[in-house]
PDB file of C-alpha atoms in Angstrom:
ATOM      1  CA  UNK A   1      30.789 -13.785   9.173  1.00 56.00           C
ATOM      2  CA  UNK A   2      32.696 -16.995   8.570  1.00 52.00           C
ATOM      3  CA  UNK A   3      32.261 -18.894   5.318  1.00 50.00           C
ATOM      4  CA  UNK A   4      30.692 -21.892   7.113  1.00 50.00           C
ATOM      5  CA  UNK A   5      27.634 -19.767   7.953  1.00 64.00           C
ATOM      6  CA  UNK A   6      27.571 -17.767   4.714  1.00 78.00           C
ATOM      7  CA  UNK A   7      24.178 -18.286   3.006  1.00 83.00           C
ATOM      8  CA  UNK A   8      25.544 -17.771  -0.544  1.00 85.00           C
ATOM      9  CA  UNK A   9      28.639 -16.903  -2.533  1.00 93.00           C
ATOM     10  CA  UNK A  10      28.928 -13.245  -3.504  1.00 96.00           C
ATOM     11  CA  UNK A  11      27.854 -11.550  -5.636  1.00 96.00           C
ATOM     12  CA  UNK A  12      24.447 -13.206  -5.636  1.00 96.00           C
ATOM     13  CA  UNK A  13      20.834 -12.405  -6.416  1.00 95.00           C
ATOM     14  CA  UNK A  14      19.130 -10.359  -3.729  1.00 95.00           C
ATOM     15  CA  UNK A  15      15.674 -11.948  -4.248  1.00 93.00           C
ATOM     16  CA  UNK A  16      16.105 -14.912  -1.844  1.00 92.00           C
ATOM     17  CA  UNK A  17      17.016 -12.534   0.991  1.00 94.00           C
ATOM     18  CA  UNK A  18      14.071 -10.127   0.907  1.00 91.00           C
ATOM     19  CA  UNK A  19      10.381 -10.757   1.564  1.00 84.00           C
ATOM     20  CA  UNK A  20       9.376  -8.693  -1.483  1.00 80.00           C
ATOM     21  CA  UNK A  21       8.368 -10.672  -4.540  1.00 74.00           C
ATOM     22  CA  UNK A  22       7.539 -10.238  -8.184  1.00 70.00           C
ATOM     23  CA  UNK A  23       8.083  -6.679  -9.397  1.00 76.00           C
ATOM     24  CA  UNK A  24       8.440  -5.286  -5.862  1.00 88.00           C
ATOM     25  CA  UNK A  25      11.974  -6.656  -5.430  1.00 91.00           C
ATOM     26  CA  UNK A  26      13.739  -3.613  -6.846  1.00 94.00           C
ATOM     27  CA  UNK A  27      17.422  -4.430  -6.273  1.00 96.00           C
ATOM     28  CA  UNK A  28      19.417  -6.952  -8.307  1.00 96.00           C
ATOM     29  CA  UNK A  29      22.439  -8.328  -6.447  1.00 97.00           C
ATOM     30  CA  UNK A  30      24.213  -8.392  -3.119  1.00 98.00           C
ATOM     31  CA  UNK A  31      27.858  -7.470  -3.665  1.00 98.00           C
ATOM     32  CA  UNK A  32      29.167  -7.535  -0.090  1.00 97.00           C
ATOM     33  CA  UNK A  33      27.746  -8.079   3.385  1.00 97.00           C
ATOM     34  CA  UNK A  34      29.104  -8.249   6.911  1.00 97.00           C
ATOM     35  CA  UNK A  35      27.837  -7.872  10.476  1.00 96.00           C
ATOM     36  CA  UNK A  36      27.092  -4.154  10.072  1.00 97.00           C
ATOM     37  CA  UNK A  37      26.691  -3.366   6.378  1.00 98.00           C
ATOM     38  CA  UNK A  38      25.577  -4.449   2.939  1.00 98.00           C
ATOM     39  CA  UNK A  39      26.356  -3.301  -0.583  1.00 98.00           C
ATOM     40  CA  UNK A  40      23.957  -4.093  -3.402  1.00 98.00           C
ATOM     41  CA  UNK A  41      23.545  -3.074  -6.998  1.00 98.00           C
ATOM     42  CA  UNK A  42      20.662  -2.299  -9.258  1.00 97.00           C
ATOM     43  CA  UNK A  43      20.449  -1.641 -12.973  1.00 97.00           C
ATOM     44  CA  UNK A  44      16.914  -0.347 -13.540  1.00 97.00           C
ATOM     45  CA  UNK A  45      15.211  -0.946 -16.863  1.00 95.00           C
ATOM     46  CA  UNK A  46      12.315   0.692 -18.664  1.00 95.00           C
ATOM     47  CA  UNK A  47      10.148  -2.240 -17.507  1.00 93.00           C
ATOM     48  CA  UNK A  48      10.723  -1.516 -13.794  1.00 94.00           C
ATOM     49  CA  UNK A  49       7.724  -0.774 -11.617  1.00 92.00           C
ATOM     50  CA  UNK A  50       8.593   2.900 -11.035  1.00 95.00           C
ATOM     51  CA  UNK A  51      10.136   3.690 -14.442  1.00 96.00           C
ATOM     52  CA  UNK A  52       8.918   6.789 -16.254  1.00 97.00           C
ATOM     53  CA  UNK A  53       9.955   8.350 -19.539  1.00 96.00           C
ATOM     54  CA  UNK A  54      12.509  10.413 -17.594  1.00 97.00           C
ATOM     55  CA  UNK A  55      13.918   7.430 -15.641  1.00 97.00           C
ATOM     56  CA  UNK A  56      13.441   6.277 -12.064  1.00 98.00           C
ATOM     57  CA  UNK A  57      12.247   9.101  -9.766  1.00 98.00           C
ATOM     58  CA  UNK A  58      14.923  10.023  -7.225  1.00 97.00           C
ATOM     59  CA  UNK A  59      12.572   9.388  -4.306  1.00 97.00           C
ATOM     60  CA  UNK A  60      12.562   5.659  -5.218  1.00 97.00           C
ATOM     61  CA  UNK A  61      16.082   5.656  -3.793  1.00 97.00           C
ATOM     62  CA  UNK A  62      14.510   5.602  -0.331  1.00 97.00           C
ATOM     63  CA  UNK A  63      12.893   2.258  -1.174  1.00 96.00           C
ATOM     64  CA  UNK A  64      16.205   0.991  -2.582  1.00 97.00           C
ATOM     65  CA  UNK A  65      17.848   1.784   0.763  1.00 98.00           C
ATOM     66  CA  UNK A  66      15.004   0.102   2.664  1.00 96.00           C
ATOM     67  CA  UNK A  67      15.304  -3.031   0.529  1.00 95.00           C
ATOM     68  CA  UNK A  68      19.061  -3.095   1.142  1.00 97.00           C
ATOM     69  CA  UNK A  69      18.283  -3.109   4.883  1.00 97.00           C
ATOM     70  CA  UNK A  70      15.784  -5.930   4.304  1.00 95.00           C
ATOM     71  CA  UNK A  71      18.439  -7.885   2.383  1.00 96.00           C
ATOM     72  CA  UNK A  72      20.939  -7.360   5.217  1.00 97.00           C
ATOM     73  CA  UNK A  73      18.406  -8.726   7.721  1.00 95.00           C
ATOM     74  CA  UNK A  74      17.478 -11.570   5.364  1.00 95.00           C
ATOM     75  CA  UNK A  75      21.131 -12.519   4.873  1.00 96.00           C
ATOM     76  CA  UNK A  76      21.619 -12.761   8.628  1.00 94.00           C
ATOM     77  CA  UNK A  77      18.363 -14.704   9.044  1.00 93.00           C
ATOM     78  CA  UNK A  78      19.478 -17.208   6.389  1.00 93.00           C
ATOM     79  CA  UNK A  79      22.819 -17.628   8.164  1.00 92.00           C
ATOM     80  CA  UNK A  80      20.723 -18.908  11.112  1.00 92.00           C
ATOM     81  CA  UNK A  81      18.598 -21.123   8.805  1.00 92.00           C
ATOM     82  CA  UNK A  82      15.577 -18.828   9.080  1.00 91.00           C
ATOM     83  CA  UNK A  83      13.571 -17.284   6.228  1.00 88.00           C
ATOM     84  CA  UNK A  84      13.665 -13.536   5.536  1.00 87.00           C
ATOM     85  CA  UNK A  85      11.270 -11.787   7.896  1.00 85.00           C
ATOM     86  CA  UNK A  86       8.916  -8.926   7.258  1.00 88.00           C
ATOM     87  CA  UNK A  87      10.074  -5.587   8.617  1.00 92.00           C
ATOM     88  CA  UNK A  88       8.796  -2.034   8.473  1.00 95.00           C
ATOM     89  CA  UNK A  89      10.339   1.253   7.479  1.00 95.00           C
ATOM     90  CA  UNK A  90       9.006   3.500  10.204  1.00 96.00           C
ATOM     91  CA  UNK A  91      10.872   6.636   9.331  1.00 96.00           C
ATOM     92  CA  UNK A  92      13.608   8.345   7.407  1.00 96.00           C
ATOM     93  CA  UNK A  93      15.628  11.373   8.302  1.00 94.00           C
ATOM     94  CA  UNK A  94      17.524  13.673   6.039  1.00 94.00           C
ATOM     95  CA  UNK A  95      16.872  11.573   2.930  1.00 97.00           C
ATOM     96  CA  UNK A  96      18.138  13.606   0.017  1.00 97.00           C
ATOM     97  CA  UNK A  97      18.133  12.681  -3.629  1.00 97.00           C
ATOM     98  CA  UNK A  98      20.603  14.840  -5.502  1.00 96.00           C
ATOM     99  CA  UNK A  99      18.937  14.155  -8.845  1.00 95.00           C
ATOM    100  CA  UNK A 100      15.322  14.251  -9.926  1.00 97.00           C
ATOM    101  CA  UNK A 101      15.580  10.994 -11.895  1.00 97.00           C
ATOM    102  CA  UNK A 102      17.999   8.080 -12.049  1.00 97.00           C
ATOM    103  CA  UNK A 103      18.878   6.953 -15.547  1.00 97.00           C
ATOM    104  CA  UNK A 104      17.595   3.681 -16.957  1.00 97.00           C
ATOM    105  CA  UNK A 105      20.154   0.966 -17.861  1.00 95.00           C
ATOM    106  CA  UNK A 106      22.851   2.411 -15.607  1.00 97.00           C
ATOM    107  CA  UNK A 107      24.204   0.489 -12.619  1.00 97.00           C
ATOM    108  CA  UNK A 108      23.917   1.991  -9.128  1.00 98.00           C
ATOM    109  CA  UNK A 109      25.520   0.857  -5.882  1.00 98.00           C
ATOM    110  CA  UNK A 110      23.258   0.906  -2.821  1.00 98.00           C
ATOM    111  CA  UNK A 111      25.108   0.774   0.514  1.00 98.00           C
ATOM    112  CA  UNK A 112      23.687   0.636   4.023  1.00 98.00           C
ATOM    113  CA  UNK A 113      25.424   0.587   7.399  1.00 98.00           C
ATOM    114  CA  UNK A 114      23.922  -0.309  10.776  1.00 98.00           C
ATOM    115  CA  UNK A 115      24.198   2.480  13.342  1.00 98.00           C
ATOM    116  CA  UNK A 116      22.407   0.562  16.114  1.00 96.00           C
ATOM    117  CA  UNK A 117      19.907  -2.222  16.712  1.00 94.00           C
ATOM    118  CA  UNK A 118      17.877  -2.456  19.906  1.00 95.00           C
ATOM    119  CA  UNK A 119      16.536  -5.609  21.548  1.00 92.00           C
ATOM    120  CA  UNK A 120      12.952  -4.471  20.864  1.00 93.00           C
ATOM    121  CA  UNK A 121      13.356  -4.779  17.070  1.00 92.00           C
ATOM    122  CA  UNK A 122      14.181  -1.142  16.282  1.00 96.00           C
ATOM    123  CA  UNK A 123      17.153  -0.459  14.060  1.00 97.00           C
ATOM    124  CA  UNK A 124      18.810   2.620  12.634  1.00 98.00           C
ATOM    125  CA  UNK A 125      20.817   2.608   9.401  1.00 98.00           C
ATOM    126  CA  UNK A 126      22.443   5.177   7.180  1.00 98.00           C
ATOM    127  CA  UNK A 127      22.802   4.604   3.486  1.00 98.00           C
ATOM    128  CA  UNK A 128      23.780   6.055   0.173  1.00 98.00           C
ATOM    129  CA  UNK A 129      23.365   5.469  -3.534  1.00 98.00           C
ATOM    130  CA  UNK A 130      26.329   5.944  -5.850  1.00 98.00           C
ATOM    131  CA  UNK A 131      26.439   5.883  -9.622  1.00 96.00           C
ATOM    132  CA  UNK A 132      28.945   3.768 -11.538  1.00 92.00           C
ATOM    133  CA  UNK A 133      31.658   6.448 -11.298  1.00 94.00           C
ATOM    134  CA  UNK A 134      31.289   6.762  -7.508  1.00 96.00           C
ATOM    135  CA  UNK A 135      29.293   9.998  -7.421  1.00 97.00           C
ATOM    136  CA  UNK A 136      26.830  10.142  -4.517  1.00 98.00           C
ATOM    137  CA  UNK A 137      23.281  10.538  -5.842  1.00 98.00           C
ATOM    138  CA  UNK A 138      21.211  10.018  -2.685  1.00 98.00           C
ATOM    139  CA  UNK A 139      21.724   9.479   1.033  1.00 98.00           C
ATOM    140  CA  UNK A 140      19.834   9.411   4.299  1.00 97.00           C
ATOM    141  CA  UNK A 141      19.053   7.515   7.471  1.00 98.00           C
ATOM    142  CA  UNK A 142      16.333   4.945   8.056  1.00 98.00           C
ATOM    143  CA  UNK A 143      14.610   3.748  11.192  1.00 98.00           C
ATOM    144  CA  UNK A 144      13.212   0.256  10.844  1.00 97.00           C
ATOM    145  CA  UNK A 145      11.262  -2.176  12.984  1.00 97.00           C
ATOM    146  CA  UNK A 146      11.253  -5.950  12.793  1.00 93.00           C
ATOM    147  CA  UNK A 147       8.699  -7.609  15.067  1.00 90.00           C
ATOM    148  CA  UNK A 148       9.812 -10.675  17.009  1.00 84.00           C
ATOM    149  CA  UNK A 149       9.509 -13.811  14.882  1.00 72.00           C
ATOM    150  CA  UNK A 150       6.802 -15.268  17.131  1.00 65.00           C
ATOM    151  CA  UNK A 151       4.587 -12.228  16.445  1.00 57.00           C
ATOM    152  CA  UNK A 152       4.956 -12.156  12.666  1.00 53.00           C
ATOM    153  CA  UNK A 153       2.016 -13.014  10.505  1.00 47.00           C
ATOM    154  CA  UNK A 154       1.974 -16.402   8.821  1.00 47.00           C
ATOM    155  CA  UNK A 155       0.996 -14.653   5.610  1.00 42.00           C
ATOM    156  CA  UNK A 156       3.710 -13.768   3.153  1.00 43.00           C
ATOM    157  CA  UNK A 157       3.864 -10.902   0.720  1.00 42.00           C
ATOM    158  CA  UNK A 158       3.686 -13.186  -2.297  1.00 43.00           C
ATOM    159  CA  UNK A 159       0.304 -14.723  -1.431  1.00 44.00           C
ATOM    160  CA  UNK A 160      -2.585 -13.575  -3.541  1.00 46.00           C
ATOM    161  CA  UNK A 161      -5.268 -11.603  -1.681  1.00 43.00           C
ATOM    162  CA  UNK A 162      -8.549 -13.359  -1.104  1.00 42.00           C
ATOM    163  CA  UNK A 163     -11.384 -12.315  -3.409  1.00 44.00           C
TER     164      UNK A 163
END
């Protein structure tokens, strides 16, 4: 991606590139992004949504990977002057967390890579989570779906539900 179309200088906050808001945006920063991949980082704290006394459950890594995919799609949408769109995780395959809990206040690198994207909105990515010394802690593949922009709801995830 050339710098003329780049939506932001890197590293940058991930929040503007994902439809999640408030405490549901779990990742911190985008470190690198290109046509087929994205690298992000997260340093979870004790105040995080999924934090327990033992840390962040390893299965939350699946959501970290999904949000990295959302950030990748949001980055590319912004490069076309469009807002981040809502997408759906429709499946994962061979997701494996190699630890029961991820430590609080430690930085993790979340990387995803596009395997393929079909014209009907389906995409397939593989990803991994590494700790700060490069040890792989989780990995797996994700199948995602992003409906065409003309079919997406006008509601956003940050609107309050009606009473």
